[in-house]
Short mmCIF file of C-alpha atoms in Angstrom, two decimals:
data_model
loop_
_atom_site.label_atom_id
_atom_site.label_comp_id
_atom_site.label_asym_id
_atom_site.label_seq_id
_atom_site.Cartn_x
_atom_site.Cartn_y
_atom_site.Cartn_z
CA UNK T 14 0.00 0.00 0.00
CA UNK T 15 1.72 3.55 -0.99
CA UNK T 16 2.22 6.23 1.66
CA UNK T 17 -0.24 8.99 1.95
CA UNK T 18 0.87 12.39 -0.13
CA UNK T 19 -1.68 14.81 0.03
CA UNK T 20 -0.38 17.03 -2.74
CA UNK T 21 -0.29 13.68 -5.42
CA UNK T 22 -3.51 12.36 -4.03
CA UNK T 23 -5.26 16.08 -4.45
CA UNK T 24 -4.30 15.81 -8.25
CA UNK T 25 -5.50 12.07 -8.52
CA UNK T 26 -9.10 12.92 -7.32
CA UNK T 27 -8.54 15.86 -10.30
CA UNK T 28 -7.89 12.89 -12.96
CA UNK T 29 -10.85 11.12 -11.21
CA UNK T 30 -13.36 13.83 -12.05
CA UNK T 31 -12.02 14.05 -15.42
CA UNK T 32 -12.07 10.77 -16.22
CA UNK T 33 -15.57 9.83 -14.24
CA UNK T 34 -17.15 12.77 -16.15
CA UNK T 35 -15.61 11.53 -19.65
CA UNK T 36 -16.27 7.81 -18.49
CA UNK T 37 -20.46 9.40 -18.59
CA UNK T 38 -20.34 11.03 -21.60
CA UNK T 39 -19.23 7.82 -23.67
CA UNK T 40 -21.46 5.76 -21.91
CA UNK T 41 -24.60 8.37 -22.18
CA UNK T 42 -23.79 8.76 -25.69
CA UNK T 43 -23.95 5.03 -26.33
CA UNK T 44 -27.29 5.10 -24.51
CA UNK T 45 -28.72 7.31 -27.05
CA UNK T 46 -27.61 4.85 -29.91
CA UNK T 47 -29.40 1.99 -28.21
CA UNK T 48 -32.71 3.84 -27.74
CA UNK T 49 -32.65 4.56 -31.27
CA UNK T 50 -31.84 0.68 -31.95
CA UNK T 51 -34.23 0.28 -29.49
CA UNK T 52 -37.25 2.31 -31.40
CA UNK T 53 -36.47 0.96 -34.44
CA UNK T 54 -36.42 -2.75 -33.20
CA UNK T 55 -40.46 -1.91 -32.22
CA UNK T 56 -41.34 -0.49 -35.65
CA UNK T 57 -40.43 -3.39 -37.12
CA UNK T 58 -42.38 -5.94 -34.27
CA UNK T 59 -39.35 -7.37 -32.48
CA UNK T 60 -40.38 -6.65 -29.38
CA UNK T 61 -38.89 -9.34 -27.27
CA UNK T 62 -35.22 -7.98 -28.64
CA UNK T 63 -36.34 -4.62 -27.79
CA UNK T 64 -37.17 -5.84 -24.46
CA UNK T 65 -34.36 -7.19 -23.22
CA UNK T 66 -32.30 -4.32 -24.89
CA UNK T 67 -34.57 -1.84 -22.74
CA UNK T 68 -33.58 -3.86 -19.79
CA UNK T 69 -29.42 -3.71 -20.41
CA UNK T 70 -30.37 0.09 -20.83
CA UNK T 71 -32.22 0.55 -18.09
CA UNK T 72 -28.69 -1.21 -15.79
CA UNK T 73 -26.26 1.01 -18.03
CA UNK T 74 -28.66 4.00 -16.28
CA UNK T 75 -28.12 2.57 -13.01
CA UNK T 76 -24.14 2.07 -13.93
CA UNK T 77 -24.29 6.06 -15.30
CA UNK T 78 -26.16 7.39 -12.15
CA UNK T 79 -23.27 5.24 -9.81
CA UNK T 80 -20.55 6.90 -12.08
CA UNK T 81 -22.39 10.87 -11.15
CA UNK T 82 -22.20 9.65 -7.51
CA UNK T 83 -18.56 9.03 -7.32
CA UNK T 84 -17.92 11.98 -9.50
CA UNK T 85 -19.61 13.87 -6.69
CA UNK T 86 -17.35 12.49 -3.71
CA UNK T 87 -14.40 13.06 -5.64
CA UNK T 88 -15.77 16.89 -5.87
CA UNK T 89 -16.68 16.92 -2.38
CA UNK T 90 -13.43 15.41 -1.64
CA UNK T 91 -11.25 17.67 -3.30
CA UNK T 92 -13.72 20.85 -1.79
CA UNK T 93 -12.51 19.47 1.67
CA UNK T 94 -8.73 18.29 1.28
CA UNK T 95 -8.19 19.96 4.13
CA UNK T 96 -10.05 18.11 6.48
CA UNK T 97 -8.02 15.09 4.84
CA UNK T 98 -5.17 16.60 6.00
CA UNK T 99 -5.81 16.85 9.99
CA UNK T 100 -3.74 14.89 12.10
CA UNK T 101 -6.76 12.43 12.73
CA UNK T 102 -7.15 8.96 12.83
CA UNK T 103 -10.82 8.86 11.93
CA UNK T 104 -12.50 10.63 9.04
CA UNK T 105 -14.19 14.06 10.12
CA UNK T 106 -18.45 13.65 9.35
CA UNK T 107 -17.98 16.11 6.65
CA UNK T 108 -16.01 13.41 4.58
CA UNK T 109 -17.23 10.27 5.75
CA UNK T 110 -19.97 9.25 3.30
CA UNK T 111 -17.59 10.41 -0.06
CA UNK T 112 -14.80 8.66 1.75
CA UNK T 113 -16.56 5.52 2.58
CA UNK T 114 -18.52 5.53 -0.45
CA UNK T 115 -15.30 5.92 -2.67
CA UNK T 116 -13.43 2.75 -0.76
CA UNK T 117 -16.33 0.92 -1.41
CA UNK T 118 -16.84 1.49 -4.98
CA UNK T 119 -14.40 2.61 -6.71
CA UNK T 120 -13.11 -1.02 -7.68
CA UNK T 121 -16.24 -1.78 -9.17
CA UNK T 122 -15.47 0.65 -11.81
CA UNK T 123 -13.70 0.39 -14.86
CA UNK T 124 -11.13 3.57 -14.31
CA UNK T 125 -7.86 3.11 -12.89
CA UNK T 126 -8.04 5.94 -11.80
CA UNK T 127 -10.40 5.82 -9.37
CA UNK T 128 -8.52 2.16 -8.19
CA UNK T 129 -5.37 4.17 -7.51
CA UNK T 130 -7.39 6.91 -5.48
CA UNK T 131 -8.80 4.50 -3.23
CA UNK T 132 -5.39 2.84 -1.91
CA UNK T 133 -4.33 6.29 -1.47
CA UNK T 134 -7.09 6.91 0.53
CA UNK T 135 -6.66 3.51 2.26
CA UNK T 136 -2.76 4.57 2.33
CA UNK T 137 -4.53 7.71 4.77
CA UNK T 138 -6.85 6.08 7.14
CA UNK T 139 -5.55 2.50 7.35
CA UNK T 140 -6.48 -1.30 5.80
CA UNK T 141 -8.43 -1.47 8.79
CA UNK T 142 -10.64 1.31 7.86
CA UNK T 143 -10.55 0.40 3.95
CA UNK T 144 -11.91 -2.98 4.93
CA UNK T 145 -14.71 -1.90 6.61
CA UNK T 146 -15.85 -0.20 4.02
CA UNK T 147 -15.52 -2.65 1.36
CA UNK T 148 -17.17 -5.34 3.39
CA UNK T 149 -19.86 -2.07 4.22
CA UNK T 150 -19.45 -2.75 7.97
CA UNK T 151 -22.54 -1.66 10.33
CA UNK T 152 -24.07 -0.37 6.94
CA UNK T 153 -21.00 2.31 6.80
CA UNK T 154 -21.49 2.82 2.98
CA UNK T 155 -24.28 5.08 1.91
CA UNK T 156 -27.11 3.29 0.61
CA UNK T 157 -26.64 5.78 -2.14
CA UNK T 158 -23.96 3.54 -3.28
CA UNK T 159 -25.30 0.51 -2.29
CA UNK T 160 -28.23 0.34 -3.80
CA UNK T 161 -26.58 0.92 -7.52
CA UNK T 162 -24.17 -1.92 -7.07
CA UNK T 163 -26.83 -4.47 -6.11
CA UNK T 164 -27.72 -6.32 -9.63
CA UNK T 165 -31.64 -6.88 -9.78
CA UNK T 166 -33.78 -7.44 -12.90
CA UNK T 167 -35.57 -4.31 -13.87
CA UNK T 168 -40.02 -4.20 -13.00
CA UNK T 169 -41.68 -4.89 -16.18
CA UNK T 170 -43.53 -1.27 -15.05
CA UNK T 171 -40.37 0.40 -15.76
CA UNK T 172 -39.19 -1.23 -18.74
CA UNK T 173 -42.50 -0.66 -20.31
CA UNK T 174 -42.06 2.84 -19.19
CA UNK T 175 -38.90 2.93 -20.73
CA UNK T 176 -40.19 1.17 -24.04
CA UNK T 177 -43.04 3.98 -23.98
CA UNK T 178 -41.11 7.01 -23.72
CA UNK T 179 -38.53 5.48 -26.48
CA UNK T 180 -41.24 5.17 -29.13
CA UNK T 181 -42.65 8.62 -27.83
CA UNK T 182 -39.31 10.47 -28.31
CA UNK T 183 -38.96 8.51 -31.92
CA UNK T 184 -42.44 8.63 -32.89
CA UNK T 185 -42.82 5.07 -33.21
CA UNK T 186 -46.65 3.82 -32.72
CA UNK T 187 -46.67 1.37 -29.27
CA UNK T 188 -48.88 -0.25 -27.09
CA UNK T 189 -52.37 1.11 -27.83
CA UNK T 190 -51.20 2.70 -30.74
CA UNK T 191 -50.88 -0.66 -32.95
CA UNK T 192 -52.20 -3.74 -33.80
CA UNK T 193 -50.75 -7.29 -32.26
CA UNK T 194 -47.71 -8.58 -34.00
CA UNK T 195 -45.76 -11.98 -34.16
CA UNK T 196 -43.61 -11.10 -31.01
CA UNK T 197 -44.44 -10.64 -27.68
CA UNK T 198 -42.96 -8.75 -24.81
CA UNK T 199 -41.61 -11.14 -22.53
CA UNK T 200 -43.82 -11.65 -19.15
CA UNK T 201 -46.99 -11.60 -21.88
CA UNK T 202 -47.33 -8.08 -23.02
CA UNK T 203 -48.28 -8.11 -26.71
CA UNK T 204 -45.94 -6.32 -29.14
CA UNK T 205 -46.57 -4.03 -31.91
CA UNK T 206 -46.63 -4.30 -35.66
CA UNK T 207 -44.64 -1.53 -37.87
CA UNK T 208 -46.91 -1.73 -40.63
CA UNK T 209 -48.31 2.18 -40.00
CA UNK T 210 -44.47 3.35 -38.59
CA UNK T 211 -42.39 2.70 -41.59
CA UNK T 212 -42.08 6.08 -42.33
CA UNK T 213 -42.41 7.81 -39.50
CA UNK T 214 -39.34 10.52 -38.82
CA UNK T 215 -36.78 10.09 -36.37
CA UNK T 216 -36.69 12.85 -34.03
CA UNK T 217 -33.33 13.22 -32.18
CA UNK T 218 -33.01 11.42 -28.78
CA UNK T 219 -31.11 13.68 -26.22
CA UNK T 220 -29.43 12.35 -23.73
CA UNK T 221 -30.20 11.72 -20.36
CA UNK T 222 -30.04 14.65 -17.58
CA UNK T 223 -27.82 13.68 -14.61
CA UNK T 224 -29.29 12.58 -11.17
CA UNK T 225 -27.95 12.11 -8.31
CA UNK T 226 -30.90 11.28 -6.30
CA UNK T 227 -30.68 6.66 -5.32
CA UNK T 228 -32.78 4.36 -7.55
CA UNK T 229 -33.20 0.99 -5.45
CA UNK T 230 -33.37 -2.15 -7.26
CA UNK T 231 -36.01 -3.56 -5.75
CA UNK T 232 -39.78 -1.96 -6.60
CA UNK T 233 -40.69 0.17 -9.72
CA UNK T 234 -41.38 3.41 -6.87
CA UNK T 235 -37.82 3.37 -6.13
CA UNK T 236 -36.55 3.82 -9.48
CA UNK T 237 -38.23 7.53 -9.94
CA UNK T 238 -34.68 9.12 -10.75
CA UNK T 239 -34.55 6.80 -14.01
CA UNK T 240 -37.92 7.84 -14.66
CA UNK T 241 -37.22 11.66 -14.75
CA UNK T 242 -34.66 11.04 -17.00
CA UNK T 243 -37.47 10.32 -19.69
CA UNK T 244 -39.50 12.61 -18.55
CA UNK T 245 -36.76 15.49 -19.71
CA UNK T 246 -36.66 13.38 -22.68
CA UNK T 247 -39.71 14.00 -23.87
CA UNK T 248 -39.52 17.96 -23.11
CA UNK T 249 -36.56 17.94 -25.16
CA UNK T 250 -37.99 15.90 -28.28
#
């Protein structure tokens, strides 16, 4: 484990923000190709593909949202270096949840950079304290966190959602809007025919707003924050 140096480890959580922010961008960018793969995999009735494809989006949001999060500590972080710097053993409150969050987390990304930053910050506060956190101890890691690693299959009420506000954006008949076709959503929904949408224009999808705010994993009420990122996706189409 490298020794702490407050200087080096001030310009690593720099290169984290960068990179975390650039990490989004690429990753919100593909998001907008695979909603328009996604519409145009309705128009033409394959709505099981489009189904699970809605789902892998729907985790890549959750993956996105986790990435804003640890962007944030590393802000926070770097806002408070100095209380990283007091001759303390423990983390002060004002740093605990970035701190904790960010030894938890960060090597369940896919930027070194953030892997280096934590062992620094391990390097500052002990293994002791680093393995609390990764093992989330007494529940020391902000649910914020938390609740975006934990893998769970989408509700069917949010990929439908999701499916809706797709075809909305793209104006690509759905649901109501069409006749049954040949495939069928998986859990039983009936899928759509793209007899009537063949010509419909494409309207530019933009690209979802950040949020910060925690989607859980585990009922559709808890995933509000992915749902507001369609809602500003339709006031933008």
């Amino acid at each position: 484990m490298p020794r702490w140096n407050g200087a080096r480890t001030k310009i690593q959580l720099k290169l984290a923000i960068q990179r975390a922010r650039m990490l989004q961008e690429k990753k919100e960018s593909l998001a907008k190709q695979a909603r328009r793969e996604i519409a145009d995999l309705v128009q033409r009735g394959k709505m099981e593909t489009a189904h699970v494809k809605t789902e892998s989006l729907i985790m890549e949001d959750v993956h996105i949202e986790l990435l804003e999060l640890l962007e944030l500590y590393c802000e926070t972080l770097h806002a408070r270096f100095a209380l990283l710097e007091l001759n303390t053993t423990e983390p002060e409150d004002a740093v605990k949840e970035p701190l904790m969050g960010l030894l938890h987390a960060a090597h369940r990304t896919e930027l070194p950079e953030l892997h280096v930053l934590r062992d620094m910050l391990a390097a500052r506060y002990g293994a002791e304290l680093a393995q609390a956190a990764l093992d989330n101890a007494d529940e020391c890691v902000s649910p914020r966190v938390t609740k975006k690693l934990a893998f769970h299959m989408p509700p069917e009420e949010l990929v439908h959602a999701y499916l809706s506000e797709i075809c909305k954006a793209y104006e690509v008949p759905f649901g109501d809007d069409v006749e049954t076709g040949t495939e069928v959503v998986q859990g039983g929904n009936e899928g759509a025919t793209a007899t009537d949408a063949a010509d419909a224009p494409e309207k530019a999808a933009p690209s979802a707003p950040a949020d910060t705010s925690p989607p859980a994993a585990a009922a559709p009420s808890e995933w509000d924050a992915l749902m507001n990122r369609f809602a500003a996706l339709k006031k933008r189409s």
